[in-house]
Amino acid sequence: MARRALKLASLAAAASGIYLYGNKFMDPNDFGVVRVGRAIATVHLRSAERLRELCCANRGTFIKVGQHLGALDYLLPEEYTRTLKVLHSQAPKSTRQEIEQVIREDLGKEIKELFVSFEDTPLGAASLAQVHKAVLQDGRTVAVKIQHPKVQAQSSKDIFLMEVLLLIVKQIFPDFEFMWLVEEAKKNLPLELDFLNEGRNAEKVAQMLKNFDFLKVPRIYWELSTRRVLLMEFMEGGQVNDKAYMEKNGIDVNEISRNLGKLYSEMIFVNGFVHCDPHPGNVLVKKCPDSGKAYIILLDHGLYQVLSESFRMDYCRLWQALIKADMKRVQKYSRRLGAGDLYPLFACMLTARSWESVNRGIDQSPVSASEDVEIRSNAAAYLPQITQLLNNVPRQMLLLLKTNDLLRGIESALHTRASASSFLNMSRCCIRAVSTYQRSRSHSLYRRVHISLTEALSLWQINLYELFLWLKGSCLGNWVIAFLNRMHHST
């Protein structure tokens, strides 16, 4: 049913475009579909603006949820995501007096006793906390993350109020299926409000990804950290979506995009421990002046998703099927992940590609501007089906979808989206994850050896294909191809 709906929508759009092109004297406003579409967009925009105003007025938890919605670029109508994105830069700021109060209550000392200097203007302010640059008595420069003083007390009341409002809206509009937002807030907010948990997450991911020498995670200073105050090593750099900054500082945009993909493929497919807030303010890049090496700095470790083994394996196999355009397995593993008959829509949501591109193979061609517009437009047209899907899939999927959209937004800003290398890295991680799982379940030495040999062969094939792509795009490769063509013509 969903597949037929997607196909009909695409055909209708194409037919409308052809007719308008052929009839140059026809006013587009004469078409009912154009008028209805404009009206729907206006309703979405007004609703989004009111929602943004509500978030700004209530602050705290409301801004956090609004930011979450604003990150779902390919899942919600553009009117909502565009309007709610500003919440990242309109987060509340605590006063100096409020900051002093939190530090006094949690650390038992005044700011001047702890620090040689403490900058009044925060480096950044978010929905739950803000960060200040400071210098300790021993000369170490640190970043001090301080929770807004009223957030803890108000969070449970805000979640209850949000739940009541969503239940009322659902009674009026039965298709409105956003109760998952409240469920996620109930589960994640207490963890995000505990800065000691954030510190533990930071240390865990630093240890987990220690083999990536391009990754930097700020060190935690536990002796001056509490549930509401977190002291970290100070690190600075340009935001990961700032292409101009990278070009100015001689940082290879493609390398950064490729390395970011490696980090997240490793977290999602191999480890099942995923940093779920990679908006540009939390991912910085910097080039070391001595070595010339570019680093990725990962900040804000409050929100992580832990994936169960069964979910992670199904998700691995689904992505393998999507990359290979194996539609039978796409259907099988989408259904196992709760998509049901809406599996075509689910595949489009995961990949942010059209159903036609999914069938053809998402690694076969880059995303075109027209396809990107089509996907965003479909987010409004299929909002009831999308909300139904979000309500049906495992809760673990929700933060992954948000993470996917944030990463795609970074790739779009850098113009590196859907590159072949990103799919190769994903394939490597999926192969390693599935092979490790199969070995752990096997009691036969022969079977384990067979799995390891198959894994090595598959990884070798990927390396060979990557070498081919590199040669194809390099001067040496072009010279070899030209030489072979001349040899072929001469014979």
PDB file of N, CA and C in Angstrom, residues 21 24 45 55 74 165 217 248 277 339 371 400 424 432 453:
ATOM      1  N   TYR A  21       4.701  22.562 -18.095  1.00  0.00           N
ATOM      2  CA  TYR A  21       5.752  22.900 -19.043  1.00  0.00           C
ATOM      3  C   TYR A  21       5.173  23.038 -20.447  1.00  0.00           C
ATOM      4  N   LYS A  24       2.301  26.904 -21.497  1.00  0.00           N
ATOM      5  CA  LYS A  24       2.996  28.060 -20.913  1.00  0.00           C
ATOM      6  C   LYS A  24       2.039  29.168 -20.492  1.00  0.00           C
ATOM      7  N   LEU A  45       3.424  26.268   8.864  1.00  0.00           N
ATOM      8  CA  LEU A  45       4.302  27.360   9.277  1.00  0.00           C
ATOM      9  C   LEU A  45       3.753  28.058  10.520  1.00  0.00           C
ATOM     10  N   CYS A  55       8.068  27.015  23.154  1.00  0.00           N
ATOM     11  CA  CYS A  55       9.358  26.488  23.633  1.00  0.00           C
ATOM     12  C   CYS A  55      10.202  27.596  24.253  1.00  0.00           C
ATOM     13  N   TYR A  74      14.477  15.278   7.402  1.00  0.00           N
ATOM     14  CA  TYR A  74      13.868  14.468   6.352  1.00  0.00           C
ATOM     15  C   TYR A  74      12.667  13.674   6.850  1.00  0.00           C
ATOM     16  N   LEU A 165      -0.726  17.861  27.016  1.00  0.00           N
ATOM     17  CA  LEU A 165      -0.998  18.607  25.781  1.00  0.00           C
ATOM     18  C   LEU A 165      -1.073  17.671  24.572  1.00  0.00           C
ATOM     19  N   VAL A 217      38.554  13.845  22.458  1.00  0.00           N
ATOM     20  CA  VAL A 217      37.464  13.975  23.431  1.00  0.00           C
ATOM     21  C   VAL A 217      38.032  14.664  24.660  1.00  0.00           C
ATOM     22  N   LYS A 248      39.866  27.978   4.768  1.00  0.00           N
ATOM     23  CA  LYS A 248      40.784  29.016   5.237  1.00  0.00           C
ATOM     24  C   LYS A 248      41.960  28.413   6.007  1.00  0.00           C
ATOM     25  N   ASP A 277      23.860  13.413  19.558  1.00  0.00           N
ATOM     26  CA  ASP A 277      23.601  14.850  19.398  1.00  0.00           C
ATOM     27  C   ASP A 277      24.722  15.517  18.602  1.00  0.00           C
ATOM     28  N   ALA A 339       8.622  -1.737  10.784  1.00  0.00           N
ATOM     29  CA  ALA A 339       8.051  -0.894   9.728  1.00  0.00           C
ATOM     30  C   ALA A 339       6.779  -1.471   9.125  1.00  0.00           C
ATOM     31  N   GLU A 371      15.841  15.561  -6.198  1.00  0.00           N
ATOM     32  CA  GLU A 371      15.494  14.446  -5.307  1.00  0.00           C
ATOM     33  C   GLU A 371      15.417  14.916  -3.863  1.00  0.00           C
ATOM     34  N   LEU A 400      18.510   7.235  16.545  1.00  0.00           N
ATOM     35  CA  LEU A 400      19.338   6.973  15.359  1.00  0.00           C
ATOM     36  C   LEU A 400      18.842   7.776  14.168  1.00  0.00           C
ATOM     37  N   LEU A 424      31.318   2.603   1.696  1.00  0.00           N
ATOM     38  CA  LEU A 424      32.358   1.594   1.887  1.00  0.00           C
ATOM     39  C   LEU A 424      32.691   1.440   3.371  1.00  0.00           C
ATOM     40  N   ARG A 432      32.229  -6.481   9.737  1.00  0.00           N
ATOM     41  CA  ARG A 432      32.934  -6.804  10.981  1.00  0.00           C
ATOM     42  C   ARG A 432      31.964  -7.135  12.107  1.00  0.00           C
ATOM     43  N   LEU A 453      37.524 -16.253   7.497  1.00  0.00           N
ATOM     44  CA  LEU A 453      38.027 -16.191   6.118  1.00  0.00           C
ATOM     45  C   LEU A 453      37.067 -15.431   5.211  1.00  0.00           C
TER      46      LEU A 453
END
